[in-house]
XYZ file of C-alpha atoms in Angstrom:
285
model
C 49.610 73.392 -38.616
C 53.079 72.210 -38.068
C 55.059 74.574 -35.954
C 58.461 76.106 -38.101
C 60.904 75.067 -35.391
C 64.284 74.532 -36.853
C 67.675 73.336 -35.654
C 70.716 74.138 -34.435
C 73.467 71.766 -35.732
C 76.192 72.365 -33.625
C 78.598 69.534 -32.229
C 79.282 71.692 -29.220
C 77.238 74.490 -27.250
C 77.053 77.714 -28.806
C 76.764 80.400 -26.822
C 75.710 84.316 -27.345
C 76.593 86.459 -24.516
C 74.411 89.610 -24.300
C 75.081 92.705 -21.982
C 73.038 95.587 -22.511
C 75.258 98.797 -23.756
C 72.205 101.011 -24.027
C 68.340 100.746 -23.853
C 67.811 99.859 -27.570
C 71.012 97.490 -28.570
C 72.998 95.105 -26.572
C 76.400 94.626 -26.847
C 76.573 90.804 -28.183
C 79.806 88.575 -27.418
C 79.912 85.456 -29.120
C 81.596 82.079 -28.412
C 80.872 79.388 -29.714
C 82.279 76.534 -32.473
C 82.355 76.409 -36.343
C 78.238 77.343 -36.336
C 79.170 80.447 -35.144
C 82.582 80.933 -36.585
C 82.396 84.298 -38.876
C 85.821 83.973 -39.994
C 88.123 83.564 -36.988
C 89.744 80.667 -38.011
C 90.680 82.494 -41.546
C 93.027 84.438 -39.163
C 94.540 81.464 -37.267
C 97.611 80.759 -39.479
C 98.143 77.327 -37.871
C 94.425 75.972 -38.237
C 93.422 73.390 -40.648
C 89.742 73.649 -39.421
C 88.755 76.195 -41.489
C 86.571 77.620 -44.362
C 88.379 80.099 -46.544
C 87.613 78.517 -49.940
C 85.090 77.526 -51.798
C 82.714 76.223 -52.313
C 81.877 77.948 -48.850
C 80.258 81.070 -49.267
C 78.622 80.512 -52.608
C 75.526 82.212 -51.976
C 76.981 85.161 -49.562
C 77.056 88.525 -51.188
C 79.906 88.426 -53.802
C 79.803 84.783 -53.669
C 83.128 84.366 -51.843
C 84.120 82.309 -49.295
C 84.164 84.330 -45.714
C 85.465 81.579 -43.177
C 82.060 80.747 -42.665
C 81.186 77.008 -42.471
C 78.006 77.652 -45.134
C 76.896 78.223 -48.125
C 76.204 81.839 -46.956
C 75.474 83.802 -43.962
C 74.826 81.056 -40.533
C 72.965 81.411 -37.576
C 74.750 84.213 -35.519
C 74.657 86.817 -38.439
C 71.118 86.634 -38.466
C 70.870 86.483 -34.672
C 72.671 89.714 -34.532
C 70.104 91.269 -37.638
C 67.266 90.447 -35.338
C 68.829 92.068 -31.905
C 69.347 95.421 -34.025
C 72.690 95.217 -35.584
C 73.703 95.508 -39.429
C 75.759 92.550 -39.352
C 77.607 89.856 -37.047
C 79.773 91.315 -34.491
C 83.681 91.035 -36.017
C 86.229 88.444 -35.233
C 88.319 89.414 -32.226
C 91.566 88.830 -33.926
C 90.287 91.215 -36.785
C 91.043 94.003 -34.164
C 93.942 93.428 -32.587
C 96.518 95.587 -34.972
C 93.796 98.134 -33.950
C 93.598 99.477 -31.098
C 91.072 102.163 -31.699
C 89.183 99.854 -33.853
C 89.207 97.213 -30.771
C 87.941 99.750 -28.086
C 85.302 100.901 -30.380
C 83.963 97.528 -31.232
C 84.403 96.485 -27.593
C 81.359 98.415 -26.651
C 79.191 96.528 -29.320
C 80.948 93.307 -29.234
C 82.896 91.044 -30.653
C 83.385 87.211 -31.698
C 85.138 84.786 -30.274
C 83.905 81.785 -31.835
C 86.025 79.348 -33.484
C 85.850 76.209 -35.573
C 87.037 73.291 -33.816
C 86.435 74.519 -30.214
C 84.213 72.719 -27.638
C 83.231 72.155 -24.221
C 86.804 70.011 -23.363
C 89.970 71.440 -21.334
C 91.255 70.346 -24.446
C 89.849 72.871 -26.928
C 89.184 75.721 -25.085
C 88.409 77.882 -21.719
C 85.562 79.393 -20.326
C 86.264 83.081 -18.807
C 84.571 83.384 -14.823
C 82.098 85.334 -17.890
C 79.597 86.757 -14.859
C 82.682 88.519 -12.997
C 83.328 90.196 -16.277
C 80.183 91.820 -15.891
C 78.030 89.750 -18.540
C 74.542 89.477 -17.013
C 72.243 87.950 -20.190
C 73.361 84.346 -21.603
C 71.370 82.994 -25.067
C 72.760 79.329 -24.967
C 72.079 76.673 -27.773
C 72.005 73.095 -26.632
C 73.856 70.186 -28.643
C 71.349 68.678 -31.156
C 70.927 65.190 -32.364
C 74.146 64.784 -33.709
C 73.890 61.481 -34.736
C 71.879 62.468 -37.389
C 74.261 64.919 -39.274
C 75.433 63.165 -42.771
C 78.825 62.093 -41.090
C 76.870 60.482 -38.390
C 74.592 58.347 -40.537
C 77.758 56.912 -42.495
C 78.153 54.603 -39.235
C 75.022 53.055 -39.999
C 74.570 50.624 -43.299
C 71.163 52.153 -43.966
C 71.725 55.528 -43.210
C 69.995 55.598 -40.129
C 71.266 58.368 -36.829
C 73.696 56.993 -34.809
C 71.160 56.243 -31.491
C 74.283 56.576 -28.868
C 74.751 59.922 -30.410
C 71.723 61.330 -29.660
C 71.239 59.759 -26.445
C 74.126 61.693 -25.236
C 72.670 65.133 -26.817
C 69.404 64.528 -25.472
C 71.064 64.274 -21.633
C 73.426 67.117 -22.400
C 70.079 69.415 -22.521
C 68.489 68.080 -19.358
C 71.713 68.631 -17.457
C 72.414 71.626 -18.982
C 68.734 72.885 -18.208
C 69.537 72.028 -14.535
C 72.783 73.925 -14.287
C 71.365 77.231 -15.712
C 68.632 76.832 -13.307
C 70.705 76.463 -10.315
C 73.611 79.423 -11.565
C 70.290 81.715 -12.018
C 69.468 80.966 -8.517
C 73.011 81.592 -7.227
C 73.917 84.716 -9.151
C 71.648 87.157 -8.739
C 70.840 89.298 -11.613
C 71.870 86.597 -13.911
C 69.360 86.064 -17.138
C 69.363 83.203 -19.705
C 67.408 81.782 -22.452
C 68.317 78.069 -23.369
C 67.383 77.203 -26.967
C 66.699 72.948 -26.952
C 68.249 72.149 -30.437
C 67.394 68.852 -29.968
C 63.833 68.931 -30.245
C 64.128 71.445 -33.208
C 66.027 69.164 -35.050
C 64.232 65.992 -34.848
C 60.805 68.021 -35.530
C 62.591 68.624 -38.475
C 64.097 65.638 -39.187
C 60.311 63.350 -38.235
C 58.613 66.082 -41.007
C 60.355 67.350 -43.665
C 58.101 68.895 -45.698
C 56.529 70.832 -43.271
C 59.646 72.904 -43.494
C 59.669 73.064 -47.031
C 62.921 70.757 -46.767
C 63.519 67.772 -48.945
C 66.692 66.159 -47.713
C 67.324 66.132 -44.177
C 70.114 63.222 -44.653
C 72.605 64.283 -47.067
C 74.947 66.910 -47.512
C 74.678 69.918 -50.439
C 77.859 69.928 -50.771
C 80.568 66.918 -50.583
C 81.011 63.771 -52.526
C 80.248 59.944 -51.934
C 77.468 58.332 -49.883
C 75.352 60.930 -48.822
C 77.540 63.231 -50.331
C 79.449 62.919 -46.877
C 82.157 60.748 -47.533
C 84.497 63.875 -49.214
C 84.421 67.402 -47.748
C 83.292 70.540 -49.197
C 86.507 70.979 -50.869
C 87.031 72.360 -54.451
C 87.803 70.288 -57.243
C 86.793 67.102 -55.129
C 82.961 67.975 -54.055
C 80.032 68.400 -55.637
C 77.426 71.059 -54.801
C 73.382 71.001 -55.293
C 71.660 73.713 -56.675
C 68.653 73.589 -54.777
C 70.476 74.887 -51.387
C 67.220 75.933 -49.583
C 65.908 71.755 -50.020
C 68.583 70.937 -47.856
C 69.077 70.805 -44.000
C 72.917 70.075 -44.219
C 75.436 72.027 -46.329
C 78.239 70.043 -45.371
C 79.293 67.062 -43.282
C 78.009 68.615 -40.517
C 76.565 72.430 -40.668
C 73.412 73.380 -41.690
C 72.680 75.711 -44.790
C 71.738 79.440 -44.972
C 68.355 78.656 -45.085
C 68.108 76.651 -42.246
C 70.483 78.906 -40.366
C 67.929 81.780 -40.604
C 64.911 79.545 -39.646
C 66.903 78.595 -36.644
C 67.849 82.277 -35.630
C 64.126 83.224 -36.197
C 63.036 80.220 -33.972
C 65.641 81.069 -31.045
C 64.688 84.884 -31.600
C 60.721 84.501 -31.052
C 60.154 80.511 -30.304
C 58.058 78.944 -27.612
C 58.986 78.021 -24.021
C 58.598 74.637 -25.357
C 61.898 75.032 -27.334
C 63.515 77.930 -25.727
C 63.132 78.626 -21.899
C 62.415 80.251 -19.827
C 62.274 82.816 -22.007
C 63.032 83.137 -25.830
C 66.044 85.549 -27.321
C 64.142 88.667 -28.008
C 62.577 88.547 -24.655
C 66.212 87.906 -23.048
C 67.314 91.429 -25.074
C 64.298 93.628 -24.014
C 64.420 92.372 -20.500
C 65.767 95.137 -18.190
């Protein structure tokens, strides 16, 4: 039987930082890009990278856009639920006008994830996090980004962009080595690394094994592969069978795939999540 492991589709590293607040449910601090954004960019008036418009949120309760780059919930939402929270940690910016709410929420964690953020100095800065008290790091590597609908447009036959995928694969190798080195240097540091490259390729190589029918085109968009136009009314069209698709838009996964991804990261085998999976990281004292 095929393993039901599915991908992260982030262009950049998505990092979830877990720091135990009590013995049952940890605090959760999320750093990442649009695949982890739960509304941050909707609160940034100057940002042009946002998802607070239809068709985003079409499968969310009340069918309203929430700032998530998804037809519904994203992977972080499902990971929060698996960890024990009723819902995702709120965007940090949603708390800045209320000191009491900020103090209360910080005990459980907040989200700093923002669409368009990345690994370069020009897109964001990392906090010397270990010194601030973080000890548990759940990290998702870079998937084969050359296989998203936007990247496939560069090939006349809609094939994956080979060079981009090579970079993603090499990044996973380098990141794994770096984390091993850091964990040996910083006492008390524990981590879990999801191999998004292998997860995604498993799906692309055998879609029926994962109950998917389309792993090339976007559910929401327009033109070739539904990827020449963004998921934006009134220009875009949206598929009705969204659970059959790997991609929601040009680069982001559908809600269905995000849920499967979270389940894989939380309880997957060492081949795909190492040296321990997310659930083992949460439970490890």
